[in-house]
Amino acid sequence: MTISTTEPISVESALTVLPQTGYTGAEIAGVDLARDLSDEVIAEIRQALLKWKVVFFRDQSIGHAEQIAFARRFGKVTPAHPYEENPPAGFPEILPIDSRRYDVQYGRKRTSYDSSWHTDVTALVNPPAFSILRADILPPYGGDTAWTNLVAAYENLPAELRDFVDNLDAEHTFDNRAARRSSRAEAIDNKPLRTFHPVVRVHPETGERALFVSPGFTRKAKNIRNLGPRLSSHLLDALWDEATRTEYTVRFRWQPGSVAFWDNRATAHLAIPDAGHLGHDRVLYRVTIEGDVPEGVDGRRSESVEGEPFYGS
C-alpha cells in the first residue's frame, strides 16, 4: 500500500490514516486496539508509523495487558526502564509516567520525569525501536506532548553540514540532576549507562538518515569525539535548534482513551511542562520495544562505554 501525503487513506480493513502536519504525525482511525488485529492491519499501522514517525489512536479502551499485547505485534517488549523499581504489579513492562510519583521524588508537582526534548533511553547501546504511551488520568487542559521528525531535520540541513555530521559520534548518558537525592539518582550513579552513537544514524527499515542527538541524553557530557567540549557544545546546540524547528513538529492533545505510538529511531519528543503548577494529576503508561544497535552512514556501530544492552521478550 502506498500512503499519499495529500489525503486520508481508507483500505478494506476500514483503517484510515489522517496526517496531522506536513512532516510529522498521523491519526489512525478505524482500529480497536483491544482486539486481536490481523497481520494486514498491523502491517498498515507499521507503514503509517514509518512514514509519519508517530501515530495516534483515539477513544481506545485498553489496559496494561492489551497495551503490552499490541506492542508485541511489533517486536520484543522490554522491561519498563533500566532504572524502574516499581512497575505496576504483574506488569514489569509498564513504565508509569505519573505526576503523583514525581511529587514524592521532587517535592513538587510536575507532570513528566524529563521535560526536555529527548529520544527514549539513548544512553543504552540499543535504544528502543518504538514506544507506546497510553493516557489514563489527565489534567483538564495542558500536559500535551510534542514530537519532531529527525529525518526531516537532517534532510533539510545544508549539504556541507550533512557531510560533516555524518562522520561524528556523540556521547549519550543519563543526567541524574533531575532525580537528585532520590533512589533513582543512586541507581544511575551505581549502574551508569554511557554510549557513543553516530550523530546521524541510518534507519534499519527505511534507509533514511536521521539526526540522533537530543538534549535529554547528550546535554550532560556535550561530548562529540575529536571536537573537544567547546566545539561539541556549540555544535550540539545548533543541531538541537535545527531538530526542533516548529515545521518538523506535531503537538498532541491528550484525551481519555488516547494512545501515541512513535518510532524512537527517527523522533524526539517533549512533554510540555505547562501543567505542573495547575495541581492536577497526569498519569500515562509507556511500553518500549527492543531496538537494534544504531549504525552510522559508513556502517560503524554504536559503542557502549558502560552498561549492557536492553533486551525484551
mmCIF file of C-alpha atoms in Angstrom:
data_model
loop_
_atom_site.group_PDB
_atom_site.id
_atom_site.type_symbol
_atom_site.label_atom_id
_atom_site.label_comp_id
_atom_site.label_asym_id
_atom_site.label_seq_id
_atom_site.Cartn_x
_atom_site.Cartn_y
_atom_site.Cartn_z
ATOM 1 C CA MET A 1 0.000 0.000 0.000
ATOM 2 C CA THR A 2 1.293 3.479 -0.903
ATOM 3 C CA ILE A 3 0.340 6.251 1.504
ATOM 4 C CA SER A 4 -0.444 9.625 -0.054
ATOM 5 C CA THR A 5 0.700 12.815 1.629
ATOM 6 C CA THR A 6 -2.288 14.811 0.416
ATOM 7 C CA GLU A 7 -5.422 12.982 1.501
ATOM 8 C CA PRO A 8 -6.667 10.402 4.003
ATOM 9 C CA ILE A 9 -6.215 6.736 3.160
ATOM 10 C CA SER A 10 -9.005 4.193 3.511
ATOM 11 C CA VAL A 11 -8.486 0.476 2.943
ATOM 12 C CA GLU A 12 -10.663 -2.620 3.123
ATOM 13 C CA SER A 13 -9.866 -3.031 6.814
ATOM 14 C CA ALA A 14 -11.555 0.372 7.447
ATOM 15 C CA LEU A 15 -8.275 1.724 8.801
ATOM 16 C CA THR A 16 -7.932 5.424 7.980
ATOM 17 C CA VAL A 17 -4.703 7.447 8.175
ATOM 18 C CA LEU A 18 -5.135 11.182 8.730
ATOM 19 C CA PRO A 19 -1.872 13.180 8.512
ATOM 20 C CA GLN A 20 -1.639 15.899 11.169
ATOM 21 C CA THR A 21 1.150 18.130 9.795
ATOM 22 C CA GLY A 22 3.306 18.347 6.698
ATOM 23 C CA TYR A 23 6.198 16.365 8.176
ATOM 24 C CA THR A 24 5.165 14.584 11.338
ATOM 25 C CA GLY A 25 2.290 12.676 12.882
ATOM 26 C CA ALA A 26 -0.874 10.949 11.690
ATOM 27 C CA GLU A 27 -4.062 9.901 13.437
ATOM 28 C CA ILE A 28 -5.251 6.369 12.711
ATOM 29 C CA ALA A 29 -8.982 5.744 12.903
ATOM 30 C CA GLY A 30 -11.000 2.569 12.464
ATOM 31 C CA VAL A 31 -8.836 0.402 14.752
ATOM 32 C CA ASP A 32 -9.753 -1.127 18.107
ATOM 33 C CA LEU A 33 -6.504 -1.873 19.928
ATOM 34 C CA ALA A 34 -8.305 -4.181 22.342
ATOM 35 C CA ARG A 35 -8.925 -6.661 19.501
ATOM 36 C CA ASP A 36 -6.609 -9.257 18.001
ATOM 37 C CA LEU A 37 -5.699 -7.335 14.868
ATOM 38 C CA SER A 38 -4.937 -9.063 11.588
ATOM 39 C CA ASP A 39 -1.435 -9.177 10.148
ATOM 40 C CA GLU A 40 -2.672 -6.888 7.356
ATOM 41 C CA VAL A 41 -3.797 -4.204 9.784
ATOM 42 C CA ILE A 42 -0.557 -4.451 11.770
ATOM 43 C CA ALA A 43 1.407 -4.025 8.529
ATOM 44 C CA GLU A 44 -0.660 -0.948 7.617
ATOM 45 C CA ILE A 45 -0.068 0.603 11.039
ATOM 46 C CA ARG A 46 3.661 -0.080 10.725
ATOM 47 C CA GLN A 47 3.800 1.527 7.282
ATOM 48 C CA ALA A 48 1.988 4.634 8.523
ATOM 49 C CA LEU A 49 4.327 4.767 11.519
ATOM 50 C CA LEU A 50 7.447 4.546 9.368
ATOM 51 C CA LYS A 51 6.151 7.329 7.127
ATOM 52 C CA TRP A 52 4.783 9.752 9.737
ATOM 53 C CA LYS A 53 7.149 8.798 12.634
ATOM 54 C CA VAL A 54 4.382 8.997 15.264
ATOM 55 C CA VAL A 55 0.764 7.833 15.011
ATOM 56 C CA PHE A 56 -2.169 8.496 17.328
ATOM 57 C CA PHE A 57 -5.234 6.482 18.257
ATOM 58 C CA ARG A 58 -8.310 7.991 19.922
ATOM 59 C CA ASP A 59 -11.093 6.511 22.059
ATOM 60 C CA GLN A 60 -9.324 3.287 22.982
ATOM 61 C CA SER A 61 -10.437 1.167 25.946
ATOM 62 C CA ILE A 62 -7.357 -0.848 26.860
ATOM 63 C CA GLY A 63 -5.398 -1.641 29.993
ATOM 64 C CA HIS A 64 -1.862 -2.792 30.709
ATOM 65 C CA ALA A 65 -2.340 -6.287 29.264
ATOM 66 C CA GLU A 66 -3.826 -5.059 25.986
ATOM 67 C CA GLN A 67 -1.162 -2.382 25.596
ATOM 68 C CA ILE A 68 1.584 -4.983 26.015
ATOM 69 C CA ALA A 69 -0.139 -7.434 23.663
ATOM 70 C CA PHE A 70 -0.424 -4.757 20.968
ATOM 71 C CA ALA A 71 3.240 -3.812 21.408
ATOM 72 C CA ARG A 72 4.313 -7.446 20.952
ATOM 73 C CA ARG A 73 2.942 -7.386 17.413
ATOM 74 C CA PHE A 74 5.825 -5.047 16.544
ATOM 75 C CA GLY A 75 8.712 -6.731 18.370
ATOM 76 C CA LYS A 76 10.018 -7.864 21.726
ATOM 77 C CA VAL A 77 8.741 -5.791 24.648
ATOM 78 C CA THR A 78 11.435 -4.658 27.071
ATOM 79 C CA PRO A 79 11.228 -4.256 30.823
ATOM 80 C CA ALA A 80 9.788 -0.869 31.804
ATOM 81 C CA HIS A 81 13.081 1.024 32.110
ATOM 82 C CA PRO A 82 16.689 0.317 33.116
ATOM 83 C CA TYR A 83 16.102 2.218 36.373
ATOM 84 C CA GLU A 84 12.440 1.473 37.074
ATOM 85 C CA GLU A 85 11.980 -0.060 40.533
ATOM 86 C CA ASN A 86 8.196 -0.153 40.935
ATOM 87 C CA PRO A 87 6.284 -1.083 37.792
ATOM 88 C CA PRO A 88 2.610 -1.964 38.278
ATOM 89 C CA ALA A 89 2.208 -5.358 39.947
ATOM 90 C CA GLY A 90 2.236 -8.147 37.391
ATOM 91 C CA PHE A 91 3.303 -5.866 34.547
ATOM 92 C CA PRO A 92 7.099 -5.392 34.584
ATOM 93 C CA GLU A 93 6.922 -3.943 31.056
ATOM 94 C CA ILE A 94 4.860 -0.892 32.097
ATOM 95 C CA LEU A 95 6.513 2.432 32.970
ATOM 96 C CA PRO A 96 4.161 4.832 34.779
ATOM 97 C CA ILE A 97 4.551 8.490 33.782
ATOM 98 C CA ASP A 98 2.849 9.604 36.952
ATOM 99 C CA SER A 99 2.779 13.100 38.450
ATOM 100 C CA ARG A 100 1.928 11.602 41.840
ATOM 101 C CA ARG A 101 5.253 9.747 41.877
ATOM 102 C CA TYR A 102 7.145 12.896 40.910
ATOM 103 C CA ASP A 103 5.599 14.719 43.868
ATOM 104 C CA VAL A 104 7.395 12.234 46.102
ATOM 105 C CA GLN A 105 10.669 12.292 44.130
ATOM 106 C CA TYR A 106 10.989 16.053 43.692
ATOM 107 C CA GLY A 107 8.839 17.509 46.435
ATOM 108 C CA ARG A 108 6.815 19.495 43.915
ATOM 109 C CA LYS A 109 4.216 18.864 41.268
ATOM 110 C CA ARG A 110 5.491 18.060 37.808
ATOM 111 C CA THR A 111 3.878 16.091 35.020
ATOM 112 C CA SER A 112 6.853 14.251 33.498
ATOM 113 C CA TYR A 113 10.209 12.899 34.601
ATOM 114 C CA ASP A 114 12.062 14.733 31.815
ATOM 115 C CA SER A 115 10.719 17.997 30.433
ATOM 116 C CA SER A 116 13.336 18.349 27.710
ATOM 117 C CA TRP A 117 13.440 17.086 24.149
ATOM 118 C CA HIS A 118 14.671 13.502 24.110
ATOM 119 C CA THR A 119 14.669 10.189 22.298
ATOM 120 C CA ASP A 120 13.895 7.372 24.729
ATOM 121 C CA VAL A 121 16.810 5.806 26.644
ATOM 122 C CA THR A 122 19.590 6.547 24.153
ATOM 123 C CA ALA A 123 22.192 6.012 26.863
ATOM 124 C CA LEU A 124 21.663 2.330 26.004
ATOM 125 C CA VAL A 125 23.722 0.813 23.199
ATOM 126 C CA ASN A 126 20.427 -0.466 21.730
ATOM 127 C CA PRO A 127 17.777 2.171 22.457
ATOM 128 C CA PRO A 128 14.141 1.133 21.992
ATOM 129 C CA ALA A 129 12.900 0.920 18.427
ATOM 130 C CA PHE A 130 9.361 2.008 19.317
ATOM 131 C CA SER A 131 7.481 3.447 22.291
ATOM 132 C CA ILE A 132 3.750 3.294 23.016
ATOM 133 C CA LEU A 133 2.171 5.710 25.509
ATOM 134 C CA ARG A 134 -1.391 5.405 26.818
ATOM 135 C CA ALA A 135 -3.323 8.099 28.661
ATOM 136 C CA ASP A 136 -5.061 7.295 31.950
ATOM 137 C CA ILE A 137 -5.518 10.393 34.170
ATOM 138 C CA LEU A 138 -5.301 13.799 32.504
ATOM 139 C CA PRO A 139 -5.457 17.459 33.543
ATOM 140 C CA PRO A 140 -8.458 19.316 32.073
ATOM 141 C CA TYR A 141 -6.023 21.262 29.882
ATOM 142 C CA GLY A 142 -2.258 21.393 29.405
ATOM 143 C CA GLY A 143 0.106 18.456 29.537
ATOM 144 C CA ASP A 144 0.364 17.991 25.760
ATOM 145 C CA THR A 145 3.263 16.131 24.136
ATOM 146 C CA ALA A 146 5.164 17.211 21.012
ATOM 147 C CA TRP A 147 7.229 15.110 18.605
ATOM 148 C CA THR A 148 9.775 16.156 15.997
ATOM 149 C CA ASN A 149 10.854 14.361 12.824
ATOM 150 C CA LEU A 150 14.630 13.837 12.989
ATOM 151 C CA VAL A 151 14.768 12.590 9.397
ATOM 152 C CA ALA A 152 13.272 15.846 8.114
ATOM 153 C CA ALA A 153 15.654 17.817 10.329
ATOM 154 C CA TYR A 154 18.651 16.014 8.836
ATOM 155 C CA GLU A 155 17.447 16.193 5.229
ATOM 156 C CA ASN A 156 16.941 19.952 5.447
ATOM 157 C CA LEU A 157 20.433 20.711 6.729
ATOM 158 C CA PRO A 158 22.823 22.252 4.201
ATOM 159 C CA ALA A 159 24.648 19.542 2.252
ATOM 160 C CA GLU A 160 28.039 20.619 3.595
ATOM 161 C CA LEU A 161 26.829 20.287 7.190
ATOM 162 C CA ARG A 162 25.264 16.894 6.471
ATOM 163 C CA ASP A 163 28.584 15.666 5.106
ATOM 164 C CA PHE A 164 30.351 16.887 8.239
ATOM 165 C CA VAL A 165 27.993 15.439 10.863
ATOM 166 C CA ASP A 166 27.725 12.101 9.015
ATOM 167 C CA ASN A 167 31.128 11.188 10.427
ATOM 168 C CA LEU A 168 30.679 12.255 14.066
ATOM 169 C CA ASP A 169 29.875 10.290 17.226
ATOM 170 C CA ALA A 170 28.311 11.836 20.340
ATOM 171 C CA GLU A 171 28.223 10.567 23.910
ATOM 172 C CA HIS A 172 24.817 9.747 25.415
ATOM 173 C CA THR A 173 24.423 9.311 29.157
ATOM 174 C CA PHE A 174 21.852 9.705 31.928
ATOM 175 C CA ASP A 175 21.782 13.019 33.722
ATOM 176 C CA ASN A 176 20.612 12.416 37.279
ATOM 177 C CA ARG A 177 20.296 16.060 38.280
ATOM 178 C CA ALA A 178 16.508 15.937 37.949
ATOM 179 C CA ALA A 179 16.378 12.910 40.251
ATOM 180 C CA ARG A 180 18.950 14.077 42.787
ATOM 181 C CA ARG A 181 18.593 12.798 46.353
ATOM 182 C CA SER A 182 16.317 10.011 45.133
ATOM 183 C CA SER A 183 16.770 6.258 44.806
ATOM 184 C CA ARG A 184 16.723 6.722 41.026
ATOM 185 C CA ALA A 185 19.754 9.025 41.190
ATOM 186 C CA GLU A 186 21.563 6.474 43.333
ATOM 187 C CA ALA A 187 20.755 3.718 40.823
ATOM 188 C CA ILE A 188 22.093 5.840 37.953
ATOM 189 C CA ASP A 189 25.309 6.514 39.873
ATOM 190 C CA ASN A 190 25.754 2.855 40.825
ATOM 191 C CA LYS A 191 24.977 1.402 37.403
ATOM 192 C CA PRO A 192 25.701 4.058 34.781
ATOM 193 C CA LEU A 193 24.801 3.788 31.121
ATOM 194 C CA ARG A 194 27.042 5.531 28.599
ATOM 195 C CA THR A 195 27.255 5.039 24.845
ATOM 196 C CA PHE A 196 28.773 6.739 21.814
ATOM 197 C CA HIS A 197 26.206 6.847 18.996
ATOM 198 C CA PRO A 198 26.632 8.181 15.458
ATOM 199 C CA VAL A 199 25.304 11.735 15.286
ATOM 200 C CA VAL A 200 23.495 10.542 12.151
ATOM 201 C CA ARG A 201 22.004 7.046 12.201
ATOM 202 C CA VAL A 202 20.673 5.074 9.255
ATOM 203 C CA HIS A 203 17.169 3.774 9.843
ATOM 204 C CA PRO A 204 17.279 -0.037 9.637
ATOM 205 C CA GLU A 205 13.879 -0.329 7.906
ATOM 206 C CA THR A 206 13.618 2.701 5.640
ATOM 207 C CA GLY A 207 17.286 3.507 4.972
ATOM 208 C CA GLU A 208 16.587 7.141 5.871
ATOM 209 C CA ARG A 209 19.205 9.179 7.703
ATOM 210 C CA ALA A 210 18.186 10.842 10.960
ATOM 211 C CA LEU A 211 19.883 13.153 13.430
ATOM 212 C CA PHE A 212 20.464 11.139 16.597
ATOM 213 C CA VAL A 213 21.130 13.717 19.293
ATOM 214 C CA SER A 214 18.746 15.175 21.867
ATOM 215 C CA PRO A 215 19.248 17.319 24.965
ATOM 216 C CA GLY A 216 17.800 14.695 27.304
ATOM 217 C CA PHE A 217 20.801 12.396 26.855
ATOM 218 C CA THR A 218 23.601 14.421 25.246
ATOM 219 C CA ARG A 219 23.399 17.607 27.334
ATOM 220 C CA LYS A 220 25.360 16.257 30.321
ATOM 221 C CA ALA A 221 28.555 15.248 28.516
ATOM 222 C CA LYS A 222 28.215 17.533 25.469
ATOM 223 C CA ASN A 223 30.952 15.350 24.050
ATOM 224 C CA ILE A 224 31.491 14.758 20.342
ATOM 225 C CA ARG A 225 34.557 12.687 19.607
ATOM 226 C CA ASN A 226 37.586 14.673 18.464
ATOM 227 C CA LEU A 227 35.912 18.088 18.770
ATOM 228 C CA GLY A 228 36.523 18.966 22.424
ATOM 229 C CA PRO A 229 33.976 20.370 24.894
ATOM 230 C CA ARG A 230 33.627 23.902 23.483
ATOM 231 C CA LEU A 231 33.005 22.927 19.860
ATOM 232 C CA SER A 232 30.900 19.955 20.942
ATOM 233 C CA SER A 233 28.648 22.220 22.970
ATOM 234 C CA HIS A 234 28.191 24.744 20.161
ATOM 235 C CA LEU A 235 27.517 22.100 17.514
ATOM 236 C CA LEU A 236 25.058 20.134 19.654
ATOM 237 C CA ASP A 237 23.173 23.334 20.492
ATOM 238 C CA ALA A 238 22.938 24.147 16.776
ATOM 239 C CA LEU A 239 21.725 20.654 15.891
ATOM 240 C CA TRP A 240 19.134 20.709 18.683
ATOM 241 C CA ASP A 241 17.845 24.057 17.431
ATOM 242 C CA GLU A 242 17.502 22.660 13.912
ATOM 243 C CA ALA A 243 15.895 19.405 15.055
ATOM 244 C CA THR A 244 13.135 21.174 16.979
ATOM 245 C CA ARG A 245 12.125 23.756 14.401
ATOM 246 C CA THR A 246 8.358 24.187 14.522
ATOM 247 C CA GLU A 247 7.757 22.916 10.994
ATOM 248 C CA TYR A 248 9.128 19.457 11.853
ATOM 249 C CA THR A 249 6.926 19.027 14.919
ATOM 250 C CA VAL A 250 3.441 17.898 15.846
ATOM 251 C CA ARG A 251 1.680 18.681 19.133
ATOM 252 C CA PHE A 252 -0.779 16.133 20.517
ATOM 253 C CA ARG A 253 -3.632 16.989 22.860
ATOM 254 C CA TRP A 254 -4.237 14.014 25.116
ATOM 255 C CA GLN A 255 -7.821 12.896 25.699
ATOM 256 C CA PRO A 256 -9.262 9.937 27.617
ATOM 257 C CA GLY A 257 -8.505 6.805 25.582
ATOM 258 C CA SER A 258 -5.634 8.374 23.620
ATOM 259 C CA VAL A 259 -2.618 6.285 22.594
ATOM 260 C CA ALA A 260 0.565 7.562 20.911
ATOM 261 C CA PHE A 261 2.941 5.185 19.108
ATOM 262 C CA TRP A 262 6.265 6.519 17.836
ATOM 263 C CA ASP A 263 9.377 5.406 16.008
ATOM 264 C CA ASN A 264 12.115 6.075 18.545
ATOM 265 C CA ARG A 265 14.779 5.750 15.830
ATOM 266 C CA ALA A 266 13.503 8.803 13.949
ATOM 267 C CA THR A 267 11.931 11.130 16.512
ATOM 268 C CA ALA A 268 12.488 13.080 19.694
ATOM 269 C CA HIS A 269 9.616 14.166 21.920
ATOM 270 C CA LEU A 270 8.832 16.722 24.584
ATOM 271 C CA ALA A 271 6.384 16.538 27.477
ATOM 272 C CA ILE A 272 5.356 20.183 27.503
ATOM 273 C CA PRO A 273 5.801 21.420 31.107
ATOM 274 C CA ASP A 274 2.758 23.682 31.300
ATOM 275 C CA ALA A 275 0.512 21.758 33.715
ATOM 276 C CA GLY A 276 2.519 21.052 36.874
ATOM 277 C CA HIS A 277 1.535 24.321 38.515
ATOM 278 C CA LEU A 278 -2.162 23.616 37.992
ATOM 279 C CA GLY A 279 -2.252 20.979 40.723
ATOM 280 C CA HIS A 280 -3.904 18.307 38.559
ATOM 281 C CA ASP A 281 -2.646 14.747 38.234
ATOM 282 C CA ARG A 282 -1.358 13.405 34.926
ATOM 283 C CA VAL A 283 -0.821 9.650 34.535
ATOM 284 C CA LEU A 284 0.184 7.830 31.374
ATOM 285 C CA TYR A 285 1.697 4.376 30.824
ATOM 286 C CA ARG A 286 4.570 3.571 28.449
ATOM 287 C CA VAL A 287 5.942 0.392 26.954
ATOM 288 C CA THR A 288 9.023 0.113 24.744
ATOM 289 C CA ILE A 289 10.029 -2.357 22.055
ATOM 290 C CA GLU A 290 13.565 -3.721 21.799
ATOM 291 C CA GLY A 291 15.809 -1.843 19.392
ATOM 292 C CA ASP A 292 18.906 -2.599 17.376
ATOM 293 C CA VAL A 293 22.393 -1.136 17.770
ATOM 294 C CA PRO A 294 22.414 2.033 15.627
ATOM 295 C CA GLU A 295 24.649 2.252 12.570
ATOM 296 C CA GLY A 296 26.125 5.355 11.003
ATOM 297 C CA VAL A 297 26.320 6.342 7.368
ATOM 298 C CA ASP A 298 29.572 4.415 6.867
ATOM 299 C CA GLY A 299 28.299 1.316 8.692
ATOM 300 C CA ARG A 300 30.057 1.974 12.003
ATOM 301 C CA ARG A 301 28.040 0.836 15.011
ATOM 302 C CA SER A 302 27.363 2.498 18.330
ATOM 303 C CA GLU A 303 29.843 1.684 21.089
ATOM 304 C CA SER A 304 28.877 1.022 24.696
ATOM 305 C CA VAL A 305 31.238 2.559 27.247
ATOM 306 C CA GLU A 306 29.241 1.473 30.309
ATOM 307 C CA GLY A 307 26.176 -0.723 30.633
ATOM 308 C CA GLU A 308 24.643 -3.711 28.902
ATOM 309 C CA PRO A 309 22.150 -3.975 26.034
ATOM 310 C CA PHE A 310 18.468 -3.888 26.981
ATOM 311 C CA TYR A 311 16.610 -6.915 25.684
ATOM 312 C CA GLY A 312 12.923 -7.721 25.548
ATOM 313 C CA SER A 313 10.884 -10.857 25.390
#
